[in-house]
């Protein structure tokens, strides 16, 4: 497979990259000619211990002597633009070779799963499990994708041209790429973010999801039209509903996005029905298909709601099906059944929206509710719970002085509207960020119940606590235990099928507790929450808030879900995906199909083939606990270092994330001036370390922890654990990815900085310690040697962006040496960020 990667990707990149040199733009020709020289200057310069400033200054002296400062800066900006387009070219080449460099019919595929269960006589068990199992990928609005829509369109066409070896088209598209701007001139609105993600729903998921389910059901001999669980694969959708810290998301946004989702789904249905009409031209069938099409047409083009729900449309389709079978021997029945399945899967909602808000906002809301009523909202938690649940009605909107609280009520009311137009599947969850108590859950429950004006046990909304920090994760089982004992809430759960959704935040968990502690704390919380829920006869459904990089819960997700033992509830896999992870893992039908199948197989095989080795024994648990505690201690000491926040604020390009115009959300929560670590969002936090090529959240504490246990004589135990436990192996393997994307020579000049020198040395020492420790535990001579394709991809990408990394550090170093930055230096830093992030594909 590594040989195939070298031929299909590495060598192709070298060939197609040379086309850039012939582009008919003078500046690109000069840039393309000189870029290899700069690349070599960077590589050789770092090897000889030069600083970024020495490398860039030396390059100009040797290659372009006599240039003015303005000419030098102009040239550096041209370099940046050229490298950005190199990254796009490499992405397209890698995507075009996807089927060749990934074993799409091998382990983890639907084909392999069906073959395995047939051989092991577990086919019936798989069918039974599929009746209540699902994978739900939630697309979030979190800003980690730097390509504007027109560039995404070029990338799609470029990949197709490369796939077909169409040199003429490739050449033209590269010319177009050279002339097309890569930067959003204005910040996108929340609706803009939704529109960009709906592109994936329409062009990828609408085709990939039914295809997977059809192949799965056909392979198991199950009829499509009567299959009772069409939600085997689902797509969640946060743009338009995620209010946590984003003041630009309003109830109007929610309604606007829900309407867009439905309309774009109707477009898909309309196209499919027109195709069906061409085949189902028979008596007693043709008129029914035309009737179904007219209903969609009126909904789409004349804003007439012909169908009250998907059931109305399905009724017509089933009538047509019966006529087709009765009078025409089922000719083209497969086409009709496939469309029926699509309507069952996507309903009138297309994707499942969620609302999300911070618990502190709900506290303030209830304080004003009681203030309006002339009462105080004080007392113990139990007393406050009693007060909330005894509240019979909420004040009218005009009585609230705080506009945000009026908006909160209107947001809750919007749920009713969306459920009426798109069906309950359109929006049926409310997620509570920073959830720290039973009160936080019941505040939302009661607000929803009173807004919906329904009696107890009739609320059509799931209330989902989100536990994020290390302390909150530890307290979660006690909170949920107490929640289940409240009769009012128990009645609510009975109405919701005895299911409780609980979200766990990998991003903020890692930011709070470091890599090892966060991942171990989340596994412990899942096991305890499963135990508590099972004791009450309630099925807990875990929703993992993960980002793209390892530091935010990313990395190899398939192995993580495959590694969970029987102590973790396994009825559904729910996970967030965002930004580059959407475009790189789910951006094309082939990659989306592959990754969906891998996740689906991981969850199903976990159930069908329970492996005793996945259930960590007591000694293994003690070992990981000791490792997590040691890692946590090292990370806590780093967070407590007096230079930790100043380094992020004044050295790392943190502040520039707010200027990139890639997302609508502010850089941090709250409106306070000055940077407070707890208010900082995980994306710019992790992204800043990635820009510096230091990746602290993805490994810091791993080396110190392993070293501490080695000093206690436990290295052999760790090696044994690495070989025996898939969970532990995946945990360390993902950290290796973070380490492999580091490049400390670029920032080594900081070791001599009077203010930040000692802090940089601390970071670098832990990097070296972690690399060596992981090699010892894994038995590898170099990191990721067991994953050569990933290793090769990272190496090529890092080589492409090395000039950008150098230019960015040149600007940072120049600013630090002058004691103040300048507009030009700031602009250089900002412009290099795009290419660096895009090259890493899962950096934020």
PDB file of C-alpha atoms in Angstrom, residues 461-590:
ATOM      1  CA  UNK A 461     -37.572  17.419  23.394  1.00  0.00           C
ATOM      2  CA  UNK A 462     -34.491  15.613  24.729  1.00  0.00           C
ATOM      3  CA  UNK A 463     -32.527  17.572  27.339  1.00  0.00           C
ATOM      4  CA  UNK A 464     -28.833  16.774  26.926  1.00  0.00           C
ATOM      5  CA  UNK A 465     -26.230  17.683  29.587  1.00  0.00           C
ATOM      6  CA  UNK A 466     -22.699  18.348  28.283  1.00  0.00           C
ATOM      7  CA  UNK A 467     -19.907  17.520  30.742  1.00  0.00           C
ATOM      8  CA  UNK A 468     -16.549  19.000  29.764  1.00  0.00           C
ATOM      9  CA  UNK A 469     -14.001  19.732  32.481  1.00  0.00           C
ATOM     10  CA  UNK A 470     -12.176  17.040  34.477  1.00  0.00           C
ATOM     11  CA  UNK A 471     -14.171  17.896  37.621  1.00  0.00           C
ATOM     12  CA  UNK A 472     -17.485  17.893  35.737  1.00  0.00           C
ATOM     13  CA  UNK A 473     -16.686  14.491  34.216  1.00  0.00           C
ATOM     14  CA  UNK A 474     -15.960  13.103  37.680  1.00  0.00           C
ATOM     15  CA  UNK A 475     -19.210  14.542  39.074  1.00  0.00           C
ATOM     16  CA  UNK A 476     -21.381  13.471  36.114  1.00  0.00           C
ATOM     17  CA  UNK A 477     -22.416   9.988  37.402  1.00  0.00           C
ATOM     18  CA  UNK A 478     -23.636  11.466  40.710  1.00  0.00           C
ATOM     19  CA  UNK A 479     -25.582  14.184  38.890  1.00  0.00           C
ATOM     20  CA  UNK A 480     -27.277  11.695  36.560  1.00  0.00           C
ATOM     21  CA  UNK A 481     -28.055   9.302  39.437  1.00  0.00           C
ATOM     22  CA  UNK A 482     -29.843  12.108  41.279  1.00  0.00           C
ATOM     23  CA  UNK A 483     -31.630  13.179  38.070  1.00  0.00           C
ATOM     24  CA  UNK A 484     -33.076   9.694  37.510  1.00  0.00           C
ATOM     25  CA  UNK A 485     -34.609   9.760  40.995  1.00  0.00           C
ATOM     26  CA  UNK A 486     -36.780  12.802  40.270  1.00  0.00           C
ATOM     27  CA  UNK A 487     -40.308  11.494  39.434  1.00  0.00           C
ATOM     28  CA  UNK A 488     -41.112  14.365  37.049  1.00  0.00           C
ATOM     29  CA  UNK A 489     -37.997  13.712  34.970  1.00  0.00           C
ATOM     30  CA  UNK A 490     -38.451   9.953  35.130  1.00  0.00           C
ATOM     31  CA  UNK A 491     -41.894  10.425  33.561  1.00  0.00           C
ATOM     32  CA  UNK A 492     -40.262  12.521  30.829  1.00  0.00           C
ATOM     33  CA  UNK A 493     -37.783   9.717  30.066  1.00  0.00           C
ATOM     34  CA  UNK A 494     -40.588   7.169  29.838  1.00  0.00           C
ATOM     35  CA  UNK A 495     -42.109   9.372  27.130  1.00  0.00           C
ATOM     36  CA  UNK A 496     -38.736   9.504  25.326  1.00  0.00           C
ATOM     37  CA  UNK A 497     -38.311   5.718  25.119  1.00  0.00           C
ATOM     38  CA  UNK A 498     -36.287   5.432  28.356  1.00  0.00           C
ATOM     39  CA  UNK A 499     -33.264   6.998  26.646  1.00  0.00           C
ATOM     40  CA  UNK A 500     -31.011   9.697  28.078  1.00  0.00           C
ATOM     41  CA  UNK A 501     -28.557  11.476  25.762  1.00  0.00           C
ATOM     42  CA  UNK A 502     -25.362  12.678  27.450  1.00  0.00           C
ATOM     43  CA  UNK A 503     -22.671  14.686  25.673  1.00  0.00           C
ATOM     44  CA  UNK A 504     -18.997  14.535  26.675  1.00  0.00           C
ATOM     45  CA  UNK A 505     -16.562  17.225  25.558  1.00  0.00           C
ATOM     46  CA  UNK A 506     -13.157  16.005  24.416  1.00  0.00           C
ATOM     47  CA  UNK A 507     -11.999  19.482  23.330  1.00  0.00           C
ATOM     48  CA  UNK A 508     -12.520  21.330  26.595  1.00  0.00           C
ATOM     49  CA  UNK A 509     -11.609  18.211  28.568  1.00  0.00           C
ATOM     50  CA  UNK A 510      -8.163  18.176  26.959  1.00  0.00           C
ATOM     51  CA  UNK A 511      -7.786  21.932  27.334  1.00  0.00           C
ATOM     52  CA  UNK A 512      -8.634  21.583  31.024  1.00  0.00           C
ATOM     53  CA  UNK A 513      -6.809  18.381  31.980  1.00  0.00           C
ATOM     54  CA  UNK A 514      -4.317  17.473  29.292  1.00  0.00           C
ATOM     55  CA  UNK A 515      -4.401  14.657  26.763  1.00  0.00           C
ATOM     56  CA  UNK A 516      -4.084  11.535  28.931  1.00  0.00           C
ATOM     57  CA  UNK A 517      -6.286  12.683  31.800  1.00  0.00           C
ATOM     58  CA  UNK A 518      -9.095  13.910  29.523  1.00  0.00           C
ATOM     59  CA  UNK A 519      -9.329  10.707  27.497  1.00  0.00           C
ATOM     60  CA  UNK A 520      -9.128   8.480  30.571  1.00  0.00           C
ATOM     61  CA  UNK A 521     -11.653  10.633  32.487  1.00  0.00           C
ATOM     62  CA  UNK A 522     -14.116  10.392  29.605  1.00  0.00           C
ATOM     63  CA  UNK A 523     -13.819   6.591  29.462  1.00  0.00           C
ATOM     64  CA  UNK A 524     -14.296   6.382  33.244  1.00  0.00           C
ATOM     65  CA  UNK A 525     -17.302   8.709  33.064  1.00  0.00           C
ATOM     66  CA  UNK A 526     -18.844   6.606  30.272  1.00  0.00           C
ATOM     67  CA  UNK A 527     -18.452   3.417  32.269  1.00  0.00           C
ATOM     68  CA  UNK A 528     -19.945   4.931  35.435  1.00  0.00           C
ATOM     69  CA  UNK A 529     -22.792   6.627  33.560  1.00  0.00           C
ATOM     70  CA  UNK A 530     -23.565   3.311  31.837  1.00  0.00           C
ATOM     71  CA  UNK A 531     -23.609   1.535  35.194  1.00  0.00           C
ATOM     72  CA  UNK A 532     -25.923   4.150  36.770  1.00  0.00           C
ATOM     73  CA  UNK A 533     -28.278   4.189  33.781  1.00  0.00           C
ATOM     74  CA  UNK A 534     -28.524   0.404  33.547  1.00  0.00           C
ATOM     75  CA  UNK A 535     -29.399   0.270  37.245  1.00  0.00           C
ATOM     76  CA  UNK A 536     -32.448   2.457  36.531  1.00  0.00           C
ATOM     77  CA  UNK A 537     -33.413   0.597  33.344  1.00  0.00           C
ATOM     78  CA  UNK A 538     -32.450   3.595  31.198  1.00  0.00           C
ATOM     79  CA  UNK A 539     -30.432   3.389  27.991  1.00  0.00           C
ATOM     80  CA  UNK A 540     -27.759   6.060  27.946  1.00  0.00           C
ATOM     81  CA  UNK A 541     -26.672   7.388  24.551  1.00  0.00           C
ATOM     82  CA  UNK A 542     -23.254   9.047  24.470  1.00  0.00           C
ATOM     83  CA  UNK A 543     -22.641  11.998  22.179  1.00  0.00           C
ATOM     84  CA  UNK A 544     -18.921  12.718  21.822  1.00  0.00           C
ATOM     85  CA  UNK A 545     -17.925  16.320  21.186  1.00  0.00           C
ATOM     86  CA  UNK A 546     -14.747  15.761  19.186  1.00  0.00           C
ATOM     87  CA  UNK A 547     -12.722  17.996  16.910  1.00  0.00           C
ATOM     88  CA  UNK A 548     -10.378  17.134  14.072  1.00  0.00           C
ATOM     89  CA  UNK A 549      -7.014  16.882  15.822  1.00  0.00           C
ATOM     90  CA  UNK A 550      -5.928  14.480  18.517  1.00  0.00           C
ATOM     91  CA  UNK A 551      -5.954  17.350  21.030  1.00  0.00           C
ATOM     92  CA  UNK A 552      -9.697  17.707  20.487  1.00  0.00           C
ATOM     93  CA  UNK A 553     -10.639  14.021  20.474  1.00  0.00           C
ATOM     94  CA  UNK A 554      -9.802  13.374  16.816  1.00  0.00           C
ATOM     95  CA  UNK A 555      -7.350  10.936  15.305  1.00  0.00           C
ATOM     96  CA  UNK A 556      -8.392   7.368  14.576  1.00  0.00           C
ATOM     97  CA  UNK A 557     -12.041   7.332  15.671  1.00  0.00           C
ATOM     98  CA  UNK A 558     -12.757   3.857  14.321  1.00  0.00           C
ATOM     99  CA  UNK A 559     -10.212   2.273  16.647  1.00  0.00           C
ATOM    100  CA  UNK A 560     -11.498   4.276  19.614  1.00  0.00           C
ATOM    101  CA  UNK A 561     -15.040   3.002  19.153  1.00  0.00           C
ATOM    102  CA  UNK A 562     -13.826  -0.516  18.418  1.00  0.00           C
ATOM    103  CA  UNK A 563     -11.809  -0.469  21.672  1.00  0.00           C
ATOM    104  CA  UNK A 564     -14.703   0.232  24.040  1.00  0.00           C
ATOM    105  CA  UNK A 565     -15.563  -2.763  26.208  1.00  0.00           C
ATOM    106  CA  UNK A 566     -18.914  -4.022  27.463  1.00  0.00           C
ATOM    107  CA  UNK A 567     -18.912  -1.541  30.340  1.00  0.00           C
ATOM    108  CA  UNK A 568     -19.766   1.286  27.916  1.00  0.00           C
ATOM    109  CA  UNK A 569     -23.283   1.446  26.434  1.00  0.00           C
ATOM    110  CA  UNK A 570     -23.160   0.778  22.712  1.00  0.00           C
ATOM    111  CA  UNK A 571     -26.603   1.436  21.228  1.00  0.00           C
ATOM    112  CA  UNK A 572     -25.454   4.386  19.133  1.00  0.00           C
ATOM    113  CA  UNK A 573     -22.285   6.150  18.049  1.00  0.00           C
ATOM    114  CA  UNK A 574     -22.725   9.914  18.068  1.00  0.00           C
ATOM    115  CA  UNK A 575     -19.876  12.280  17.326  1.00  0.00           C
ATOM    116  CA  UNK A 576     -19.295  15.834  16.092  1.00  0.00           C
ATOM    117  CA  UNK A 577     -17.209  16.500  12.991  1.00  0.00           C
ATOM    118  CA  UNK A 578     -16.181  19.880  11.686  1.00  0.00           C
ATOM    119  CA  UNK A 579     -14.180  21.965   9.263  1.00  0.00           C
ATOM    120  CA  UNK A 580     -11.418  20.076   7.511  1.00  0.00           C
ATOM    121  CA  UNK A 581     -12.522  16.757   9.032  1.00  0.00           C
ATOM    122  CA  UNK A 582     -15.774  17.098   7.097  1.00  0.00           C
ATOM    123  CA  UNK A 583     -14.037  17.966   3.827  1.00  0.00           C
ATOM    124  CA  UNK A 584     -11.180  15.431   4.150  1.00  0.00           C
ATOM    125  CA  UNK A 585     -13.082  12.447   5.648  1.00  0.00           C
ATOM    126  CA  UNK A 586     -16.627  13.062   4.392  1.00  0.00           C
ATOM    127  CA  UNK A 587     -16.215  15.589   1.597  1.00  0.00           C
ATOM    128  CA  UNK A 588     -16.529  13.095  -1.271  1.00  0.00           C
ATOM    129  CA  UNK A 589     -18.927  10.173  -1.677  1.00  0.00           C
ATOM    130  CA  UNK A 590     -16.109   7.614  -1.668  1.00  0.00           C
TER     131      UNK A 590
END
